[in-house]
Amino acid sequence: MNEQKRMIWLSGEIVPLEDAKIHVLSPTSQFGLNVFEGLRGYWNEEQGQLYIFRLQEHAERLLKSVKMMRFDCDYTLQYLQDSVLEIVRANEYKEDIAVRQTIFVDGFGNWASTGPTGMFIAPIAKGRQLEAESKGIHVCVSSWERISDKCLPPKIKLGANYMNSRLGQMEAVRNGYDSTLFLTADGKVSEGPGSCMFMVRDGELITPPVTSSILESITRTTLIQIARDELGLSVVEREIDRTELYIADEVFMCGSAVEILPVLSIDRLNVGNGDEGEVTKRIEKAYFDIITGKKDKNSAWLTPVY
């Protein structure tokens, strides 16, 4: 598909991309006053089916963000899900996709406005985050502190919150890294820019708790369940010290957008032997078998488009 010719869902209508416009003086344009979800869809060639992964859970989290931001909004859970399916079908995708679903404050108000609200849904073709020839990424610990529940709560998937991620990511790239990890105000490991993190130490899979200034990630929750129920791994949610990153056996990042990214080094120190670890490989295979519809056991997580 020519992505410039794709269709966009905008406030109840399906319109060409070039006609999907929001006024420059709207609060979402001026102040980043919007909440959003990033979803993934995976094409199963054998079944001729496109599956949206955990559509209901994403819609539920979007409504929680709306509530915490006190937007004037009457979208229902079912409406949010049906709208995603409608626009994906309109574009007739038969390949892996990413979908951005955003509820925004429109009109001519200011940063304190609660309405009127609109919504756009923008699907786009998108393959695997990590190319086949790549083994993983190299990251640093950011000099920027992660936002917290005391200032800009990271559990709200708010457009403006991602400026914190922007600062950390741009710093990392300028210094020759692929990405970064933030620390909390207490110096504990938090998450990456748009991704959560896991590490393996002494056979245990460890991840920061939701109180460590992280997004309540759907992918993170999924991987915890897969690790425990499918792979029989010991999973621990606890605070992580920075120095533990340097002596971890394995580290990987995860999220709807980044999928699963093995971390090969942190601050120029190899993680383990500097290659993707065996536990990470097992989790990655189990995850992709599920999200692409190759396993029936977790079919409730998949919403067919066609």
Tab-separated table of C-alpha atoms in Angstrom:
chain	number	residue	atom	x	y	z
A	1	MET	CA	0.000	0.000	0.000
A	2	ASN	CA	1.027	3.572	-0.697
A	3	GLU	CA	0.952	4.883	2.880
A	4	GLN	CA	0.226	8.404	1.649
A	5	LYS	CA	-3.069	7.063	0.266
A	6	ARG	CA	-4.204	5.336	3.455
A	7	MET	CA	-7.385	6.165	5.313
A	8	ILE	CA	-7.595	7.669	8.815
A	9	TRP	CA	-10.422	7.434	11.346
A	10	LEU	CA	-11.155	10.980	12.577
A	11	SER	CA	-13.980	11.729	15.021
A	12	GLY	CA	-16.394	9.195	13.580
A	13	GLU	CA	-15.498	9.516	9.908
A	14	ILE	CA	-13.079	7.628	7.681
A	15	VAL	CA	-11.149	10.169	5.629
A	16	PRO	CA	-8.073	10.220	3.375
A	17	LEU	CA	-4.825	10.953	5.191
A	18	GLU	CA	-4.515	14.363	3.539
A	19	ASP	CA	-7.911	15.382	4.949
A	20	ALA	CA	-7.248	14.264	8.541
A	21	LYS	CA	-6.581	17.657	10.099
A	22	ILE	CA	-6.700	19.250	13.548
A	23	HIS	CA	-6.549	23.018	14.116
A	24	VAL	CA	-3.151	24.436	15.035
A	25	LEU	CA	-4.642	26.312	18.004
A	26	SER	CA	-6.228	23.240	19.580
A	27	PRO	CA	-4.926	22.298	23.051
A	28	THR	CA	-3.607	19.008	21.641
A	29	SER	CA	-1.513	20.949	19.120
A	30	GLN	CA	-0.289	23.611	21.537
A	31	PHE	CA	0.201	21.597	24.729
A	32	GLY	CA	0.301	17.901	23.832
A	33	LEU	CA	-3.083	17.470	25.517
A	34	ASN	CA	-3.884	13.977	24.289
A	35	VAL	CA	-3.843	10.385	25.500
A	36	PHE	CA	-3.175	7.473	23.221
A	37	GLU	CA	-2.567	3.793	22.678
A	38	GLY	CA	-0.164	2.069	20.330
A	39	LEU	CA	-1.478	-1.280	19.133
A	40	ARG	CA	0.000	-3.998	16.982
A	41	GLY	CA	-1.607	-6.250	14.411
A	42	TYR	CA	0.045	-9.387	13.047
A	43	TRP	CA	-0.769	-11.110	9.777
A	44	ASN	CA	-1.075	-14.901	9.740
A	45	GLU	CA	-0.520	-15.988	6.150
A	46	GLU	CA	-1.687	-19.585	6.664
A	47	GLN	CA	-4.983	-18.489	8.181
A	48	GLY	CA	-5.398	-15.425	5.966
A	49	GLN	CA	-6.136	-13.420	9.087
A	50	LEU	CA	-4.883	-10.236	10.724
A	51	TYR	CA	-4.923	-10.297	14.533
A	52	ILE	CA	-4.957	-7.206	16.755
A	53	PHE	CA	-3.115	-8.045	19.968
A	54	ARG	CA	-4.942	-7.400	23.252
A	55	LEU	CA	-7.339	-4.876	21.751
A	56	GLN	CA	-9.661	-4.820	24.756
A	57	GLU	CA	-6.836	-4.251	27.240
A	58	HIS	CA	-5.547	-1.312	25.201
A	59	ALA	CA	-9.027	0.212	25.067
A	60	GLU	CA	-9.401	-0.226	28.821
A	61	ARG	CA	-6.089	1.523	29.481
A	62	LEU	CA	-7.046	4.346	27.119
A	63	LEU	CA	-10.209	4.989	29.123
A	64	LYS	CA	-8.171	5.015	32.342
A	65	SER	CA	-5.918	7.699	30.833
A	66	VAL	CA	-9.016	9.686	29.837
A	67	LYS	CA	-10.325	9.460	33.408
A	68	MET	CA	-7.053	10.508	35.043
A	69	MET	CA	-6.723	13.477	32.672
A	70	ARG	CA	-10.364	14.426	33.353
A	71	PHE	CA	-11.289	14.712	29.691
A	72	ASP	CA	-14.932	15.247	28.781
A	73	CYS	CA	-15.404	12.046	26.839
A	74	ASP	CA	-18.236	9.532	26.482
A	75	TYR	CA	-16.537	6.900	24.332
A	76	THR	CA	-17.428	3.370	25.410
A	77	LEU	CA	-15.093	0.407	25.580
A	78	GLN	CA	-16.912	-1.289	22.713
A	79	TYR	CA	-16.856	1.844	20.562
A	80	LEU	CA	-13.097	2.185	20.953
A	81	GLN	CA	-12.549	-1.411	19.859
A	82	ASP	CA	-15.020	-1.324	16.980
A	83	SER	CA	-13.482	1.891	15.636
A	84	VAL	CA	-10.024	0.306	15.448
A	85	LEU	CA	-11.362	-2.670	13.510
A	86	GLU	CA	-13.348	-0.402	11.195
A	87	ILE	CA	-10.374	1.660	10.059
A	88	VAL	CA	-8.057	-1.340	9.679
A	89	ARG	CA	-10.645	-3.062	7.480
A	90	ALA	CA	-11.101	0.117	5.452
A	91	ASN	CA	-7.390	0.019	4.592
A	92	GLU	CA	-7.545	-3.710	3.748
A	93	TYR	CA	-4.233	-4.501	5.424
A	94	LYS	CA	-2.893	-8.006	4.922
A	95	GLU	CA	0.474	-7.537	6.623
A	96	ASP	CA	1.848	-6.627	10.049
A	97	ILE	CA	0.677	-3.200	11.190
A	98	ALA	CA	0.924	-0.652	13.975
A	99	VAL	CA	-2.095	1.425	15.029
A	100	ARG	CA	-2.104	4.731	16.893
A	101	GLN	CA	-5.387	5.501	18.675
A	102	THR	CA	-5.449	9.005	20.158
A	103	ILE	CA	-8.101	10.917	22.096
A	104	PHE	CA	-7.318	14.623	22.045
A	105	VAL	CA	-8.658	17.946	23.295
A	106	ASP	CA	-9.879	19.922	20.303
A	107	GLY	CA	-11.340	23.410	19.996
A	108	PHE	CA	-9.717	26.690	21.022
A	109	GLY	CA	-9.168	26.245	24.765
A	110	ASN	CA	-5.980	26.221	26.801
A	111	TRP	CA	-3.851	23.713	28.700
A	112	ALA	CA	-6.570	23.389	31.383
A	113	SER	CA	-9.345	22.524	28.926
A	114	THR	CA	-11.190	19.231	29.341
A	115	GLY	CA	-13.025	19.338	26.027
A	116	PRO	CA	-14.264	19.145	23.415
A	117	THR	CA	-12.582	15.844	22.675
A	118	GLY	CA	-11.995	14.101	19.383
A	119	MET	CA	-10.267	10.905	18.361
A	120	PHE	CA	-8.142	9.740	15.483
A	121	ILE	CA	-6.995	6.229	14.645
A	122	ALA	CA	-4.063	5.853	12.282
A	123	PRO	CA	-2.927	2.400	11.114
A	124	ILE	CA	0.291	1.899	9.170
A	125	ALA	CA	2.163	-1.093	7.799
A	126	LYS	CA	5.019	-2.011	10.137
A	127	GLY	CA	7.280	-5.054	10.244
A	128	ARG	CA	9.431	-6.383	13.055
A	129	GLN	CA	11.197	-3.761	15.164
A	130	LEU	CA	14.478	-5.687	15.206
A	131	GLU	CA	15.795	-6.627	11.782
A	132	ALA	CA	16.679	-10.275	11.226
A	133	GLU	CA	20.400	-9.562	10.957
A	134	SER	CA	20.481	-7.632	14.239
A	135	LYS	CA	21.158	-9.421	17.507
A	136	GLY	CA	20.116	-6.624	19.855
A	137	ILE	CA	20.746	-3.072	21.003
A	138	HIS	CA	23.309	-1.142	23.016
A	139	VAL	CA	21.995	1.189	25.720
A	140	CYS	CA	23.187	3.636	28.345
A	141	VAL	CA	21.815	4.815	31.673
A	142	SER	CA	20.301	8.223	31.051
A	143	SER	CA	21.382	11.409	32.795
A	144	TRP	CA	17.709	12.389	32.661
A	145	GLU	CA	15.493	11.304	35.555
A	146	ARG	CA	12.278	9.433	34.793
A	147	ILE	CA	9.045	11.347	35.364
A	148	SER	CA	7.093	10.171	38.392
A	149	ASP	CA	3.590	9.938	39.811
A	150	LYS	CA	4.350	13.134	41.742
A	151	CYS	CA	4.717	15.252	38.604
A	152	LEU	CA	3.721	13.672	35.264
A	153	PRO	CA	2.364	10.194	36.076
A	154	PRO	CA	3.847	7.666	33.629
A	155	LYS	CA	0.827	5.390	34.059
A	156	ILE	CA	-1.084	7.972	32.001
A	157	LYS	CA	-0.211	7.418	28.353
A	158	LEU	CA	-0.114	11.145	27.690
A	159	GLY	CA	1.443	12.726	24.620
A	160	ALA	CA	3.252	15.375	26.663
A	161	ASN	CA	4.854	12.710	28.880
A	162	TYR	CA	6.903	11.470	25.955
A	163	MET	CA	9.078	14.572	25.951
A	164	ASN	CA	10.901	12.920	28.869
A	165	SER	CA	11.500	9.904	26.629
A	166	ARG	CA	12.587	12.208	23.811
A	167	LEU	CA	15.286	13.853	25.928
A	168	GLY	CA	16.690	10.512	27.035
A	169	GLN	CA	16.576	8.910	23.601
A	170	MET	CA	18.177	11.855	21.824
A	171	GLU	CA	20.961	12.009	24.394
A	172	ALA	CA	21.623	8.283	23.949
A	173	VAL	CA	21.766	8.477	20.151
A	174	ARG	CA	24.065	11.523	20.251
A	175	ASN	CA	26.449	9.516	22.428
A	176	GLY	CA	26.489	6.512	20.109
A	177	TYR	CA	23.905	4.252	21.781
A	178	ASP	CA	20.708	2.772	20.398
A	179	SER	CA	18.561	3.592	23.414
A	180	THR	CA	18.609	4.319	27.135
A	181	LEU	CA	17.331	3.348	30.562
A	182	PHE	CA	15.991	5.898	33.029
A	183	LEU	CA	16.437	5.900	36.793
A	184	THR	CA	13.819	7.040	39.289
A	185	ALA	CA	14.272	9.931	41.721
A	186	ASP	CA	15.524	7.313	44.207
A	187	GLY	CA	18.140	6.029	41.776
A	188	LYS	CA	16.372	2.769	40.965
A	189	VAL	CA	15.988	1.431	37.429
A	190	SER	CA	12.707	2.498	35.838
A	191	GLU	CA	12.179	1.889	32.108
A	192	GLY	CA	13.293	2.933	28.663
A	193	PRO	CA	11.791	5.530	26.317
A	194	GLY	CA	8.544	3.802	25.401
A	195	SER	CA	9.556	0.392	26.722
A	196	CYS	CA	9.765	-1.616	29.931
A	197	MET	CA	12.770	-3.717	30.912
A	198	PHE	CA	13.493	-7.180	32.246
A	199	MET	CA	16.739	-8.709	33.409
A	200	VAL	CA	17.825	-12.247	34.228
A	201	ARG	CA	19.982	-12.914	37.282
A	202	ASP	CA	20.762	-16.362	38.647
A	203	GLY	CA	17.883	-17.935	36.753
A	204	GLU	CA	15.256	-15.416	37.874
A	205	LEU	CA	13.417	-13.062	35.537
A	206	ILE	CA	13.279	-9.668	37.272
A	207	THR	CA	11.428	-6.481	36.342
A	208	PRO	CA	10.814	-3.180	38.173
A	209	PRO	CA	7.427	-2.882	39.909
A	210	VAL	CA	4.697	-0.568	38.627
A	211	THR	CA	5.664	1.839	41.438
A	212	SER	CA	9.081	2.447	39.823
A	213	SER	CA	7.752	5.219	37.568
A	214	ILE	CA	6.816	2.895	34.728
A	215	LEU	CA	3.874	2.632	32.393
A	216	GLU	CA	1.533	-0.193	33.398
A	217	SER	CA	2.605	-1.968	30.241
A	218	ILE	CA	0.344	-4.516	28.560
A	219	THR	CA	3.352	-6.183	26.947
A	220	ARG	CA	5.111	-6.393	30.316
A	221	THR	CA	2.055	-8.012	31.899
A	222	THR	CA	1.826	-10.423	28.970
A	223	LEU	CA	5.464	-11.480	29.254
A	224	ILE	CA	5.165	-12.059	33.003
A	225	GLN	CA	2.247	-14.387	32.363
A	226	ILE	CA	4.019	-16.172	29.509
A	227	ALA	CA	7.196	-16.607	31.558
A	228	ARG	CA	5.337	-18.044	34.550
A	229	ASP	CA	2.614	-20.092	32.880
A	230	GLU	CA	4.158	-21.135	29.581
A	231	LEU	CA	7.846	-21.394	30.418
A	232	GLY	CA	7.779	-22.126	34.153
A	233	LEU	CA	10.198	-19.325	34.996
A	234	SER	CA	10.524	-17.635	38.360
A	235	VAL	CA	9.407	-14.005	37.901
A	236	VAL	CA	10.140	-11.327	40.490
A	237	GLU	CA	8.850	-7.744	40.500
A	238	ARG	CA	11.173	-5.615	42.638
A	239	GLU	CA	13.335	-2.515	42.613
A	240	ILE	CA	16.567	-2.828	40.645
A	241	ASP	CA	19.848	-1.035	41.397
A	242	ARG	CA	21.826	0.502	38.548
A	243	THR	CA	24.847	-1.671	39.253
A	244	GLU	CA	22.741	-4.817	38.876
A	245	LEU	CA	22.440	-3.975	35.192
A	246	TYR	CA	26.194	-4.398	34.816
A	247	ILE	CA	26.255	-7.897	36.300
A	248	ALA	CA	22.976	-9.189	34.882
A	249	ASP	CA	23.057	-12.373	32.830
A	250	GLU	CA	20.509	-11.017	30.345
A	251	VAL	CA	18.550	-7.792	29.786
A	252	PHE	CA	15.805	-7.016	27.292
A	253	MET	CA	13.332	-4.228	26.570
A	254	CYS	CA	9.701	-4.771	25.664
A	255	GLY	CA	6.625	-2.907	24.488
A	256	SER	CA	3.999	-2.914	21.760
A	257	ALA	CA	6.170	-0.749	19.514
A	258	VAL	CA	9.604	-2.220	20.288
A	259	GLU	CA	8.294	-5.793	20.751
A	260	ILE	CA	11.251	-7.594	22.406
A	261	LEU	CA	14.711	-6.058	22.106
A	262	PRO	CA	17.694	-7.932	23.576
A	263	VAL	CA	20.168	-5.562	25.237
A	264	LEU	CA	23.747	-6.508	24.396
A	265	SER	CA	25.576	-3.877	26.449
A	266	ILE	CA	24.886	-1.152	29.000
A	267	ASP	CA	27.265	1.793	29.404
A	268	ARG	CA	29.778	-0.070	27.171
A	269	LEU	CA	29.761	-3.135	29.442
A	270	ASN	CA	28.614	-6.386	27.872
A	271	VAL	CA	25.449	-7.940	29.241
A	272	GLY	CA	26.396	-11.561	29.844
A	273	ASN	CA	28.510	-12.648	26.897
A	274	GLY	CA	27.321	-9.733	24.762
A	275	ASP	CA	24.767	-11.769	22.815
A	276	GLU	CA	21.059	-12.488	23.121
A	277	GLY	CA	20.498	-14.767	26.106
A	278	GLU	CA	18.758	-18.131	26.121
A	279	VAL	CA	15.926	-17.009	28.421
A	280	THR	CA	15.282	-14.000	26.188
A	281	LYS	CA	15.161	-16.283	23.136
A	282	ARG	CA	12.618	-18.567	24.803
A	283	ILE	CA	10.403	-15.663	25.839
A	284	GLU	CA	10.676	-14.060	22.410
A	285	LYS	CA	9.665	-17.258	20.596
A	286	ALA	CA	6.723	-17.902	22.907
A	287	TYR	CA	5.564	-14.297	22.556
A	288	PHE	CA	5.650	-14.270	18.760
A	289	ASP	CA	3.981	-17.672	18.514
A	290	ILE	CA	1.082	-16.227	20.515
A	291	ILE	CA	0.711	-12.797	18.902
A	292	THR	CA	0.802	-14.218	15.370
A	293	GLY	CA	-1.926	-16.748	16.125
A	294	LYS	CA	0.247	-19.857	15.937
A	295	LYS	CA	-0.983	-21.051	19.346
A	296	ASP	CA	-4.642	-21.487	20.299
A	297	LYS	CA	-4.087	-21.399	24.055
A	298	ASN	CA	-4.016	-17.604	24.272
A	299	SER	CA	-6.501	-16.909	21.473
A	300	ALA	CA	-8.522	-14.619	23.784
A	301	TRP	CA	-5.691	-12.112	23.440
A	302	LEU	CA	-6.211	-11.909	19.679
A	303	THR	CA	-9.011	-10.062	17.903
A	304	PRO	CA	-9.442	-11.096	14.254
A	305	VAL	CA	-9.951	-8.226	11.823
A	306	TYR	CA	-11.529	-10.162	8.946
